[in-house]
Each structure stands twice: as C-alpha cells, then as structure tokens.
C-alpha cells in the first residue's frame, strides 16, 4: 500500500521545557509541511541546514531559542533515519507565503568543538596515524566517528601533536589522504572514496 511506503519527514526541537515534534506524512490526518536543505561537504567547517516549518502552533515561536538542539529525520514509513543533528544558529520572524505561515530555522550541525583547549602530546617514533587520531580525540573529549583511513601513515620520527585538536586532526587527515567532516551531526574521519583505487 502507498501508506506503508509513504515518504515522511520529522523534525524534533529540544527546547528548555519540552520536545516539539513536527511530522510530514501526506497520508496522516495531521501533517506539517516541512522543507529543508542539508548541505554536504568534506571540509571540517560546520554546515548550516535550513528547515522551514509551515503553519505550526504560534505559541511555539517564542519557545524555540537559539542553542536548542534539533534533529531532522527523513525516509519511508517506519524506516526513516537521522539526516542531521545540531543546534539552532538563528531563528526567523514568521513570514506569510500565500496563505501559509513559514517559520525558518537555521541549524549548525554537530557539537561545537571550536572552543576546546589546545593540546601538546608527544608520540614515540613508529606511531601510526590512527593511534594519534584516537588519542587526540580522547584527550580532547571529542566524539569522533572513525570509519576508515586511506593510508595509515607510520611516523618514523617522534611526532608532537600541538595546537587546537581540529587543527591537529586536519593535518593528519592531510598526511593520510583521509577526510575529516561532519556527517549527520557527527565529526567523522573517513576515506570517502573507499571502493576506488586508494591514494598512497
């Protein structure tokens, strides 16, 4: 049946006092029209997702604040997945589009790691890149999703990881020809062209 395989979108906003849930399903008795744009990049700069909610409860306008956590899900009935998780970077004043009221959320994906303190860790010669990456993430208390490494470089000389954790990881990503980027709100370490000929 079409209902069983209907496309669904769900947005959850975690405010100070409650969780607001908005769901689109054209087969449902009560459905919220939702438009969204989720950018994808293999750079470490965080991306901004734009979510537009139509005709929501006017009382929610004042409940939703900058810094509130947002999760965006999409997929088919009973089989949707998380597309993006982040915090509200900016809200907007509701606007009229024809007969509809549009409320736009701009969401910065993932946790904010920019304020982490600098590190200074020395590794013995012969240490592999993945070992350094895992230790830097652990010391910095970063939730790093490590999927795979293109070229797990062995550092023949003593290696000092000094500086901001994101800068350290970015340098090792360059050394190993691996990407460091945000995926579904998580900082991810992966060789995104896995399956093709790996660079060494």
mmCIF file of N, CA and C in Angstrom, residues 14-15 20 29 39 58 65 71 73 76 78 87 93 97 125 135 137 143 145 152 163 171 175-176 181 193:
data_model
loop_
_atom_site.group_PDB
_atom_site.id
_atom_site.type_symbol
_atom_site.label_atom_id
_atom_site.label_comp_id
_atom_site.label_asym_id
_atom_site.label_seq_id
_atom_site.Cartn_x
_atom_site.Cartn_y
_atom_site.Cartn_z
ATOM 1 N N UNK A 14 14.415 20.354 20.722
ATOM 2 C CA UNK A 14 14.505 20.146 22.167
ATOM 3 C C UNK A 14 14.656 21.513 22.845
ATOM 4 N N UNK A 15 13.532 22.058 23.294
ATOM 5 C CA UNK A 15 13.553 23.366 23.944
ATOM 6 C C UNK A 15 13.861 23.193 25.431
ATOM 7 N N UNK A 20 9.492 19.501 20.992
ATOM 8 C CA UNK A 20 8.481 19.798 19.979
ATOM 9 C C UNK A 20 8.740 18.915 18.770
ATOM 10 N N UNK A 29 -3.612 12.236 9.262
ATOM 11 C CA UNK A 29 -4.702 13.185 9.473
ATOM 12 C C UNK A 29 -4.153 14.573 9.802
ATOM 13 N N UNK A 39 23.228 20.729 3.415
ATOM 14 C CA UNK A 39 24.436 20.718 2.587
ATOM 15 C C UNK A 39 25.360 19.580 2.991
ATOM 16 N N UNK A 58 1.436 28.892 16.771
ATOM 17 C CA UNK A 58 2.092 30.192 17.026
ATOM 18 C C UNK A 58 2.761 30.275 18.395
ATOM 19 N N UNK A 65 14.446 28.609 20.819
ATOM 20 C CA UNK A 65 15.502 29.597 21.035
ATOM 21 C C UNK A 65 16.805 29.170 20.354
ATOM 22 N N UNK A 71 16.915 17.796 15.612
ATOM 23 C CA UNK A 71 17.192 16.575 14.849
ATOM 24 C C UNK A 71 16.237 16.519 13.661
ATOM 25 N N UNK A 73 14.866 14.018 10.617
ATOM 26 C CA UNK A 73 14.761 12.641 10.128
ATOM 27 C C UNK A 73 13.990 12.638 8.811
ATOM 28 N N UNK A 76 11.155 6.568 4.527
ATOM 29 C CA UNK A 76 9.846 5.994 4.257
ATOM 30 C C UNK A 76 9.225 5.461 5.539
ATOM 31 N N UNK A 78 8.086 3.965 8.747
ATOM 32 C CA UNK A 78 8.718 3.001 9.649
ATOM 33 C C UNK A 78 10.168 2.699 9.279
ATOM 34 N N UNK A 87 22.490 22.384 16.515
ATOM 35 C CA UNK A 87 21.858 23.379 17.376
ATOM 36 C C UNK A 87 21.425 24.584 16.544
ATOM 37 N N UNK A 93 11.692 35.559 12.008
ATOM 38 C CA UNK A 93 10.326 36.014 12.236
ATOM 39 C C UNK A 93 9.411 35.288 11.255
ATOM 40 N N UNK A 97 3.571 33.212 3.270
ATOM 41 C CA UNK A 97 3.792 32.768 1.896
ATOM 42 C C UNK A 97 2.444 32.326 1.357
ATOM 43 N N UNK A 125 58.518 7.543 18.060
ATOM 44 C CA UNK A 125 58.705 7.248 16.641
ATOM 45 C C UNK A 125 58.123 5.872 16.336
ATOM 46 N N UNK A 135 43.912 9.090 20.060
ATOM 47 C CA UNK A 135 44.365 9.670 21.323
ATOM 48 C C UNK A 135 44.034 11.160 21.400
ATOM 49 N N UNK A 137 41.508 12.653 19.923
ATOM 50 C CA UNK A 137 40.062 12.730 20.150
ATOM 51 C C UNK A 137 39.717 12.402 21.600
ATOM 52 N N UNK A 143 33.722 13.460 20.292
ATOM 53 C CA UNK A 143 33.048 12.269 19.788
ATOM 54 C C UNK A 143 33.351 12.160 18.298
ATOM 55 N N UNK A 145 33.713 9.982 14.963
ATOM 56 C CA UNK A 145 33.268 8.751 14.310
ATOM 57 C C UNK A 145 34.345 8.311 13.317
ATOM 58 N N UNK A 152 47.243 4.652 6.454
ATOM 59 C CA UNK A 152 47.567 4.764 7.879
ATOM 60 C C UNK A 152 49.072 4.984 8.038
ATOM 61 N N UNK A 163 48.631 22.051 19.280
ATOM 62 C CA UNK A 163 47.701 23.021 18.723
ATOM 63 C C UNK A 163 46.262 22.675 19.055
ATOM 64 N N UNK A 171 45.581 18.160 10.015
ATOM 65 C CA UNK A 171 46.916 17.915 9.476
ATOM 66 C C UNK A 171 47.141 16.428 9.226
ATOM 67 N N UNK A 175 47.914 14.240 5.856
ATOM 68 C CA UNK A 175 49.026 13.288 5.747
ATOM 69 C C UNK A 175 48.562 11.920 5.261
ATOM 70 N N UNK A 176 47.341 11.535 5.639
ATOM 71 C CA UNK A 176 46.839 10.195 5.326
ATOM 72 C C UNK A 176 45.869 10.183 4.148
ATOM 73 N N UNK A 181 35.154 15.450 8.364
ATOM 74 C CA UNK A 181 33.962 16.230 8.011
ATOM 75 C C UNK A 181 32.812 15.861 8.940
ATOM 76 N N UNK A 193 36.207 8.023 -0.682
ATOM 77 C CA UNK A 193 36.231 7.392 -1.995
ATOM 78 C C UNK A 193 36.576 5.921 -1.877
#
